[in-house]
Amino acid sequence: MKNNSLNVCPEEYKGSKFGYPFYSTGWVLTNCINVKPLSSVISVLINTIAYPKEDEKHIRNVIKGINDTYPLVQVYVATRSDDIIEMAKEYENIDVVKVDDTNAAKVWNMLKAKASTPYVLVARDVVHFSWFTQIERQIRVVSQIPTVKVAGGAFRNISGHWKAGCVQTKLLNYVLEYQEGYFHSQNACMFCDFLQGPFLTKTDLFKLDESLPNEVVFEDWFLRIRKDGHQVMTCPDAMYFTLDYFSYTKSTKKDVWTPLAKKWGINRVLLPQGIKFSFSCDDIGVSCKATHELLPICCLEEYAHLLTVLQKFCDERNISFELDSGSILGGVKFDGLLPYDADGDLIMMSTQIEIFSKDETKQYFRNKGISVYGYKPPIFNEKMGKLVNGFTYMGFRGFYIEVWGMWNTTNWLHLPPELRNFASFTKANIRGNWINTACNPALYVRGRYGREILKHAQSWIKQGLGSGWGEYKAGTFKPCNKPKHHSCLDNLPADGNIPFFVD
């Protein structure tokens, strides 16, 4: 067989009896000619700055194992240890760089810059090396499947605990969720989103973000790889010997994840074993200004906070208010704000809205992180013989709620007489808080919005309607302005509420 384009020779299965009884063999490389020298295909990168000093002794085993298995492959090692530098002088294919920098990403990037091969093996946390690694197996995967740009293997630690290391990630609606396992496979390799162990990849793709904590630089890199449409695989029959120096801190320290959450605009990180980190709007530095796509979860939480503060304020002063328009619809469909709404809507008795013109009221809400502004007084309608209208804004982080003065509310108008009291007003569950709403909220929104109110439609602005009184077309979402972003509404169905819920 003659093929100059081959990075490695093909493999052939010799049958179930060939490797009997221990099956260390079974698949063998074919005798192909003119295959590229492995040293021209791949280099090995080893970064030991995270290794505790007592574990640096393992690097001798790693370097010896690589040299015994792949004696011509170039290895680049970064270390703080003079002993490792001295030991590496025994091997011609080992290039050791002494570093004092503790920024893991910067050191990995420096090692990558030294490599001249099309692929690099990112041998993170390795403590031993043997023929079990099967570099050829992983090169074959990325060479033969065009969409696959990263391939890894299983790993075991010094005490013998083995893992396939294949993890799925789901980044949707401001939530990043990790789940160990796989949905699909090919050639006995698993399709993954994130690999927990060492891996090889195309050299020009490997660049870590040096601004992030050491513990999450690979999480960020794999997110970028998947966002760019590349696929990742692990072949669990290829096995590495590793220790994970960052697993504990990643599982227990929220501050390790905060910079990653800020970079990707994430409000929740869900790890295996039920570990959850929540990030506020302050943590990730987001605005709540409406984009007509999904609002950050923290904004929905702050909306619920505003309504809870308002409910308490009004209850203490016997002020009548209700959710209105789209805010009623949000309570009916989502137990909260419509997660893609442009603003919030409330009504209040015109005879009582004047309280929002007072400085002490504005200060009360300001102390709770809520702004009150744009007040307009009600007017006396001579024909009706009563005060009507009036208006004010309430807002937080660029999101605003319109509060309109009305001559009455549905609870005073339509509830049975014996229930027309503040304690008996109909209340909607807004993210666990009971907030005054229309006396029959679903009847109200069916009358207000017409057909198919339980299907979803973006705001009248996004739909190109002349005003909020236009006829909404429910059941589809407009294309996203930032395709592939996790806040895009078209990632979710335009009917039903369960896919939108986040704890």
Tab-separated table of N, CA, C and O in Angstrom, residues 345-429:
chain	number	residue	atom	x	y	z
A	345	ASP	N	-45.321	45.318	32.880
A	345	ASP	CA	-46.538	46.130	32.867
A	345	ASP	C	-47.303	45.946	34.172
A	345	ASP	O	-47.552	44.818	34.609
A	346	LEU	N	-47.700	47.077	34.773
A	346	LEU	CA	-48.525	47.077	35.980
A	346	LEU	C	-49.607	48.132	35.835
A	346	LEU	O	-49.447	49.110	35.095
A	347	ILE	N	-50.715	47.935	36.554
A	347	ILE	CA	-51.693	49.013	36.714
A	347	ILE	C	-51.874	49.277	38.200
A	347	ILE	O	-51.656	48.394	39.038
A	348	MET	N	-52.255	50.517	38.500
A	348	MET	CA	-52.454	50.952	39.881
A	348	MET	C	-53.604	51.950	39.893
A	348	MET	O	-53.845	52.648	38.901
A	349	MET	N	-54.304	52.009	40.991
A	349	MET	CA	-55.397	52.971	41.098
A	349	MET	C	-54.869	54.387	40.883
A	349	MET	O	-53.888	54.806	41.504
A	350	SER	N	-55.513	55.121	39.980
A	350	SER	CA	-55.082	56.497	39.700
A	350	SER	C	-55.117	57.362	40.953
A	350	SER	O	-54.324	58.303	41.094
A	351	THR	N	-56.020	57.038	41.856
A	351	THR	CA	-56.128	57.820	43.093
A	351	THR	C	-54.947	57.586	44.025
A	351	THR	O	-54.768	58.329	44.995
A	352	GLN	N	-54.132	56.566	43.733
A	352	GLN	CA	-53.036	56.224	44.644
A	352	GLN	C	-51.650	56.348	44.010
A	352	GLN	O	-50.643	56.275	44.714
A	353	ILE	N	-51.586	56.545	42.700
A	353	ILE	CA	-50.287	56.522	42.021
A	353	ILE	C	-49.422	57.727	42.381
A	353	ILE	O	-48.197	57.704	42.197
A	354	GLU	N	-50.038	58.765	42.937
A	354	GLU	CA	-49.279	59.964	43.288
A	354	GLU	C	-48.147	59.671	44.273
A	354	GLU	O	-47.161	60.408	44.341
A	355	ILE	N	-48.268	58.585	45.017
A	355	ILE	CA	-47.238	58.269	46.014
A	355	ILE	C	-45.863	58.103	45.364
A	355	ILE	O	-44.831	58.306	46.000
A	356	PHE	N	-45.841	57.779	44.053
A	356	PHE	CA	-44.564	57.596	43.365
A	356	PHE	C	-43.904	58.918	42.976
A	356	PHE	O	-42.782	58.920	42.461
A	357	SER	N	-44.575	60.009	43.237
A	357	SER	CA	-43.954	61.313	43.000
A	357	SER	C	-43.153	61.781	44.209
A	357	SER	O	-42.395	62.749	44.120
A	358	LYS	N	-43.292	61.105	45.328
A	358	LYS	CA	-42.685	61.554	46.578
A	358	LYS	C	-41.234	61.082	46.691
A	358	LYS	O	-40.901	59.947	46.341
A	359	ASP	N	-40.395	61.945	47.221
A	359	ASP	CA	-38.971	61.625	47.366
A	359	ASP	C	-38.755	60.440	48.290
A	359	ASP	O	-37.863	59.617	48.059
A	360	GLU	N	-39.564	60.348	49.354
A	360	GLU	CA	-39.363	59.237	50.288
A	360	GLU	C	-39.693	57.889	49.641
A	360	GLU	O	-39.085	56.861	49.958
A	361	THR	N	-40.658	57.893	48.697
A	361	THR	CA	-40.965	56.657	47.969
A	361	THR	C	-39.805	56.265	47.064
A	361	THR	O	-39.386	55.100	47.024
A	362	LYS	N	-39.279	57.236	46.353
A	362	LYS	CA	-38.152	56.963	45.461
A	362	LYS	C	-36.951	56.449	46.251
A	362	LYS	O	-36.254	55.524	45.814
A	363	GLN	N	-36.726	57.041	47.435
A	363	GLN	CA	-35.602	56.600	48.257
A	363	GLN	C	-35.836	55.196	48.797
A	363	GLN	O	-34.901	54.387	48.878
A	364	TYR	N	-37.077	54.885	49.154
A	364	TYR	CA	-37.422	53.547	49.646
A	364	TYR	C	-37.018	52.484	48.622
A	364	TYR	O	-36.372	51.482	48.958
A	365	PHE	N	-37.397	52.710	47.375
A	365	PHE	CA	-37.079	51.732	46.339
A	365	PHE	C	-35.602	51.780	45.946
A	365	PHE	O	-35.002	50.742	45.634
A	366	ARG	N	-35.021	52.973	45.988
A	366	ARG	CA	-33.595	53.081	45.660
A	366	ARG	C	-32.762	52.244	46.624
A	366	ARG	O	-31.778	51.614	46.230
A	367	ASN	N	-33.168	52.223	47.885
A	367	ASN	CA	-32.459	51.413	48.879
A	367	ASN	C	-32.554	49.917	48.582
A	367	ASN	O	-31.765	49.129	49.095
A	368	LYS	N	-33.536	49.536	47.767
A	368	LYS	CA	-33.716	48.132	47.386
A	368	LYS	C	-33.134	47.841	46.004
A	368	LYS	O	-33.353	46.761	45.444
A	369	GLY	N	-32.405	48.804	45.431
A	369	GLY	CA	-31.809	48.605	44.114
A	369	GLY	C	-32.762	48.850	42.966
A	369	GLY	O	-32.516	48.386	41.838
A	370	ILE	N	-33.846	49.588	43.212
A	370	ILE	CA	-34.889	49.815	42.206
A	370	ILE	C	-35.032	51.315	41.984
A	370	ILE	O	-35.108	52.095	42.940
A	371	SER	N	-35.081	51.733	40.733
A	371	SER	CA	-35.255	53.152	40.429
A	371	SER	C	-36.713	53.443	40.093
A	371	SER	O	-37.411	52.616	39.501
A	372	VAL	N	-37.180	54.623	40.498
A	372	VAL	CA	-38.525	55.113	40.181
A	372	VAL	C	-38.341	56.460	39.489
A	372	VAL	O	-37.692	57.363	40.025
A	373	TYR	N	-38.914	56.605	38.297
A	373	TYR	CA	-38.655	57.828	37.526
A	373	TYR	C	-39.768	58.037	36.496
A	373	TYR	O	-40.586	57.147	36.253
A	374	GLY	N	-39.782	59.226	35.906
A	374	GLY	CA	-40.712	59.519	34.818
A	374	GLY	C	-42.158	59.668	35.255
A	374	GLY	O	-43.077	59.387	34.477
A	375	TYR	N	-42.367	60.156	36.481
A	375	TYR	CA	-43.737	60.256	36.994
A	375	TYR	C	-44.552	61.296	36.225
A	375	TYR	O	-44.068	62.390	35.911
A	376	LYS	N	-45.818	60.922	35.928
A	376	LYS	CA	-46.792	61.845	35.353
A	376	LYS	C	-48.063	61.755	36.191
A	376	LYS	O	-48.561	60.643	36.442
A	377	PRO	N	-48.601	62.882	36.634
A	377	PRO	CA	-49.757	62.838	37.544
A	377	PRO	C	-51.040	62.416	36.824
A	377	PRO	O	-51.161	62.571	35.603
A	378	PRO	N	-51.997	61.879	37.563
A	378	PRO	CA	-53.303	61.570	36.967
A	378	PRO	C	-54.059	62.858	36.655
A	378	PRO	O	-53.675	63.945	37.106
A	379	ILE	N	-55.112	62.718	35.884
A	379	ILE	CA	-55.943	63.874	35.552
A	379	ILE	C	-57.383	63.570	35.957
A	379	ILE	O	-57.783	62.406	36.071
A	380	PHE	N	-58.146	64.638	36.163
A	380	PHE	CA	-59.549	64.457	36.536
A	380	PHE	C	-60.396	64.421	35.272
A	380	PHE	O	-60.360	65.338	34.450
A	381	ASN	N	-61.122	63.323	35.100
A	381	ASN	CA	-62.012	63.169	33.957
A	381	ASN	C	-63.404	63.640	34.375
A	381	ASN	O	-64.080	62.986	35.178
A	382	GLU	N	-63.812	64.787	33.835
A	382	GLU	CA	-65.090	65.372	34.255
A	382	GLU	C	-66.269	64.484	33.873
A	382	GLU	O	-67.247	64.380	34.615
A	383	LYS	N	-66.180	63.840	32.711
A	383	LYS	CA	-67.285	62.990	32.271
A	383	LYS	C	-67.480	61.807	33.211
A	383	LYS	O	-68.609	61.430	33.543
A	384	MET	N	-66.349	61.219	33.660
A	384	MET	CA	-66.430	60.076	34.569
A	384	MET	C	-66.539	60.523	36.015
A	384	MET	O	-66.938	59.748	36.893
A	385	GLY	N	-66.133	61.760	36.266
A	385	GLY	CA	-66.189	62.274	37.627
A	385	GLY	C	-65.160	61.659	38.546
A	385	GLY	O	-65.404	61.520	39.751
A	386	LYS	N	-63.981	61.292	37.993
A	386	LYS	CA	-62.952	60.650	38.820
A	386	LYS	C	-61.582	60.849	38.195
A	386	LYS	O	-61.454	61.219	37.017
A	387	LEU	N	-60.549	60.577	39.008
A	387	LEU	CA	-59.178	60.630	38.511
A	387	LEU	C	-58.901	59.438	37.601
A	387	LEU	O	-59.307	58.307	37.897
A	388	VAL	N	-58.191	59.708	36.502
A	388	VAL	CA	-57.790	58.641	35.588
A	388	VAL	C	-56.324	58.857	35.204
A	388	VAL	O	-55.744	59.917	35.441
A	389	ASN	N	-55.769	57.830	34.615
A	389	ASN	CA	-54.392	57.871	34.098
A	389	ASN	C	-53.371	58.072	35.220
A	389	ASN	O	-53.580	57.645	36.345
A	390	GLY	N	-52.274	58.722	34.909
A	390	GLY	CA	-51.115	58.748	35.789
A	390	GLY	C	-50.126	57.681	35.324
A	390	GLY	O	-50.507	56.667	34.714
A	391	PHE	N	-48.849	57.932	35.591
A	391	PHE	CA	-47.839	57.008	35.058
A	391	PHE	C	-46.531	57.167	35.819
A	391	PHE	O	-46.195	58.252	36.305
A	392	THR	N	-45.785	56.067	35.911
A	392	THR	CA	-44.399	56.127	36.366
A	392	THR	C	-43.652	54.915	35.830
A	392	THR	O	-44.261	53.903	35.455
A	393	TYR	N	-42.338	55.036	35.779
A	393	TYR	CA	-41.472	53.898	35.470
A	393	TYR	C	-40.864	53.358	36.760
A	393	TYR	O	-40.549	54.119	37.685
A	394	MET	N	-40.672	52.060	36.793
A	394	MET	CA	-39.823	51.421	37.790
A	394	MET	C	-38.805	50.592	37.010
A	394	MET	O	-39.145	50.013	35.963
A	395	GLY	N	-37.566	50.525	37.491
A	395	GLY	CA	-36.584	49.812	36.687
A	395	GLY	C	-35.388	49.316	37.469
A	395	GLY	O	-35.168	49.675	38.627
A	396	PHE	N	-34.606	48.470	36.789
A	396	PHE	CA	-33.362	47.933	37.337
A	396	PHE	C	-32.492	47.487	36.167
A	396	PHE	O	-32.980	46.927	35.195
A	397	ARG	N	-31.229	47.802	36.202
A	397	ARG	CA	-30.236	47.319	35.230
A	397	ARG	C	-30.665	47.491	33.772
A	397	ARG	O	-30.416	46.648	32.926
A	398	GLY	N	-31.340	48.581	33.457
A	398	GLY	CA	-31.730	48.835	32.080
A	398	GLY	C	-33.082	48.262	31.701
A	398	GLY	O	-33.594	48.550	30.617
A	399	PHE	N	-33.670	47.435	32.567
A	399	PHE	CA	-35.014	46.909	32.306
A	399	PHE	C	-36.017	47.810	33.022
A	399	PHE	O	-35.782	48.228	34.155
A	400	TYR	N	-37.128	48.101	32.359
A	400	TYR	CA	-38.097	48.996	32.980
A	400	TYR	C	-39.486	48.367	33.007
A	400	TYR	O	-39.830	47.505	32.196
A	401	ILE	N	-40.267	48.820	33.975
A	401	ILE	CA	-41.658	48.406	34.122
A	401	ILE	C	-42.517	49.656	34.029
A	401	ILE	O	-42.240	50.663	34.695
A	402	GLU	N	-43.529	49.593	33.192
A	402	GLU	CA	-44.457	50.711	33.059
A	402	GLU	C	-45.604	50.525	34.050
A	402	GLU	O	-46.258	49.477	34.063
A	403	VAL	N	-45.831	51.532	34.875
A	403	VAL	CA	-46.924	51.508	35.854
A	403	VAL	C	-47.954	52.544	35.414
A	403	VAL	O	-47.677	53.749	35.415
A	404	TRP	N	-49.127	52.067	35.036
A	404	TRP	CA	-50.174	52.943	34.512
A	404	TRP	C	-51.276	53.135	35.551
A	404	TRP	O	-51.731	52.180	36.176
A	405	GLY	N	-51.684	54.382	35.710
A	405	GLY	CA	-52.820	54.656	36.575
A	405	GLY	C	-54.128	54.287	35.888
A	405	GLY	O	-54.309	54.553	34.700
A	406	MET	N	-55.024	53.629	36.624
A	406	MET	CA	-56.342	53.241	36.099
A	406	MET	C	-57.407	53.635	37.113
A	406	MET	O	-57.150	53.715	38.313
A	407	TRP	N	-58.600	53.851	36.611
A	407	TRP	CA	-59.678	54.271	37.504
A	407	TRP	C	-60.192	53.121	38.362
A	407	TRP	O	-60.878	53.336	39.366
A	408	ASN	N	-59.823	51.863	37.993
A	408	ASN	CA	-60.219	50.718	38.804
A	408	ASN	C	-59.305	49.548	38.463
A	408	ASN	O	-58.468	49.645	37.553
A	409	THR	N	-59.459	48.436	39.180
A	409	THR	CA	-58.708	47.218	38.884
A	409	THR	C	-59.684	46.055	38.787
A	409	THR	O	-60.814	46.128	39.284
A	410	THR	N	-59.239	44.967	38.157
A	410	THR	CA	-60.150	43.839	37.917
A	410	THR	C	-60.602	43.179	39.211
A	410	THR	O	-61.724	42.662	39.295
A	411	ASN	N	-59.740	43.178	40.224
A	411	ASN	CA	-60.127	42.527	41.478
A	411	ASN	C	-61.262	43.278	42.171
A	411	ASN	O	-62.173	42.652	42.726
A	412	TRP	N	-61.224	44.622	42.131
A	412	TRP	CA	-62.321	45.402	42.708
A	412	TRP	C	-63.579	45.291	41.852
A	412	TRP	O	-64.701	45.303	42.374
A	413	LEU	N	-63.403	45.144	40.541
A	413	LEU	CA	-64.557	45.129	39.648
A	413	LEU	C	-65.277	43.790	39.602
A	413	LEU	O	-66.516	43.737	39.604
A	414	HIS	N	-64.510	42.685	39.544
A	414	HIS	CA	-65.107	41.419	39.135
A	414	HIS	C	-65.116	40.313	40.184
A	414	HIS	O	-65.816	39.311	39.995
A	415	LEU	N	-64.360	40.440	41.241
A	415	LEU	CA	-64.436	39.403	42.267
A	415	LEU	C	-65.791	39.457	42.969
A	415	LEU	O	-66.421	40.523	43.046
A	416	PRO	N	-66.250	38.332	43.485
A	416	PRO	CA	-67.469	38.369	44.299
A	416	PRO	C	-67.302	39.374	45.440
A	416	PRO	O	-66.191	39.550	45.967
A	417	PRO	N	-68.368	40.050	45.825
A	417	PRO	CA	-68.262	41.124	46.827
A	417	PRO	C	-67.531	40.718	48.098
A	417	PRO	O	-66.737	41.499	48.642
A	418	GLU	N	-67.765	39.485	48.568
A	418	GLU	CA	-67.139	39.081	49.831
A	418	GLU	C	-65.622	38.868	49.698
A	418	GLU	O	-64.918	38.736	50.701
A	419	LEU	N	-65.114	38.830	48.453
A	419	LEU	CA	-63.676	38.649	48.235
A	419	LEU	C	-62.987	39.944	47.812
A	419	LEU	O	-61.795	39.940	47.512
A	420	ARG	N	-63.730	41.030	47.783
A	420	ARG	CA	-63.136	42.299	47.361
A	420	ARG	C	-62.419	42.970	48.530
A	420	ARG	O	-62.867	43.976	49.087
A	421	ASN	N	-61.304	42.370	48.890
A	421	ASN	CA	-60.442	42.948	49.921
A	421	ASN	C	-59.003	42.598	49.564
A	421	ASN	O	-58.736	41.653	48.821
A	422	PHE	N	-58.069	43.367	50.087
A	422	PHE	CA	-56.671	43.213	49.678
A	422	PHE	C	-56.158	41.794	49.891
A	422	PHE	O	-55.424	41.251	49.069
A	423	ALA	N	-56.552	41.177	50.980
A	423	ALA	CA	-56.036	39.845	51.297
A	423	ALA	C	-56.526	38.788	50.317
A	423	ALA	O	-55.870	37.756	50.138
A	424	SER	N	-57.661	39.041	49.663
A	424	SER	CA	-58.265	38.029	48.795
A	424	SER	C	-58.038	38.280	47.315
A	424	SER	O	-58.555	37.539	46.473
A	425	PHE	N	-57.287	39.309	46.960
A	425	PHE	CA	-57.001	39.539	45.541
A	425	PHE	C	-56.304	38.315	44.939
A	425	PHE	O	-55.527	37.617	45.612
A	426	THR	N	-56.568	38.059	43.669
A	426	THR	CA	-55.885	36.964	42.967
A	426	THR	C	-54.401	37.282	42.860
A	426	THR	O	-54.015	38.414	42.539
A	427	LYS	N	-53.593	36.271	43.133
A	427	LYS	CA	-52.143	36.461	43.116
A	427	LYS	C	-51.495	35.401	42.230
A	427	LYS	O	-51.893	34.239	42.239
A	428	ALA	N	-50.488	35.813	41.469
A	428	ALA	CA	-49.735	34.899	40.610
A	428	ALA	C	-48.420	34.537	41.286
A	428	ALA	O	-47.821	35.353	41.995
A	429	ASN	N	-47.985	33.315	41.038
A	429	ASN	CA	-46.698	32.855	41.560
A	429	ASN	C	-45.594	33.362	40.636
A	429	ASN	O	-45.423	32.877	39.521
